[in-house]
């Protein structure tokens, strides 16, 4: 993102990110709008891929963003969403977005969401619904730490997923979160609360 040019990767149709390693850095310039981003749609697959979504690294800088929609499937991918590392910097974010007739699948993915440091905000996973079926939580393992958060406040229907653990934050809004489809023992000692987005 040097010189005001965003870096990004776009997967569409039936493209494959299988077994790839992708790092998207947050911005290092205050109030800039240029940062790393990932967009995945169509019937893309991300089996066993590794994604790192960074937070902003300067005061009031923006974190990187990833959006997964269509009928894309995360399979056994690992996503690490990091918080901002400077005062006022936002954390990285991952949006799982359903359409009116399509919904991405988390499958057996692992989502690790870390809090911010030095006054930066935490990373966030958003589950979003545009009027169709909700995103498929599959058997995903969601790990939330510090100010890292999971935001379900825009879902009109419950999210069912594998497990939630850590000491982060879950924003429920008016929906419910059901866990256990992964059939593993985990401990969550964070906050469950209304609000979000």
Tab-separated table of N, CA and C in Angstrom, residues 27 52 61 124:
chain	number	residue	atom	x	y	z
A	27	UNK	N	-3.142	-0.693	7.176
A	27	UNK	CA	-2.481	0.531	6.712
A	27	UNK	C	-1.495	1.044	7.760
A	52	UNK	N	-3.780	-14.275	6.787
A	52	UNK	CA	-3.543	-13.353	7.889
A	52	UNK	C	-4.083	-11.993	7.495
A	61	UNK	N	-5.110	4.451	11.775
A	61	UNK	CA	-5.009	3.744	10.494
A	61	UNK	C	-6.010	2.587	10.455
A	124	UNK	N	-12.133	-8.434	14.071
A	124	UNK	CA	-13.551	-8.796	14.140
A	124	UNK	C	-13.930	-9.726	13.000
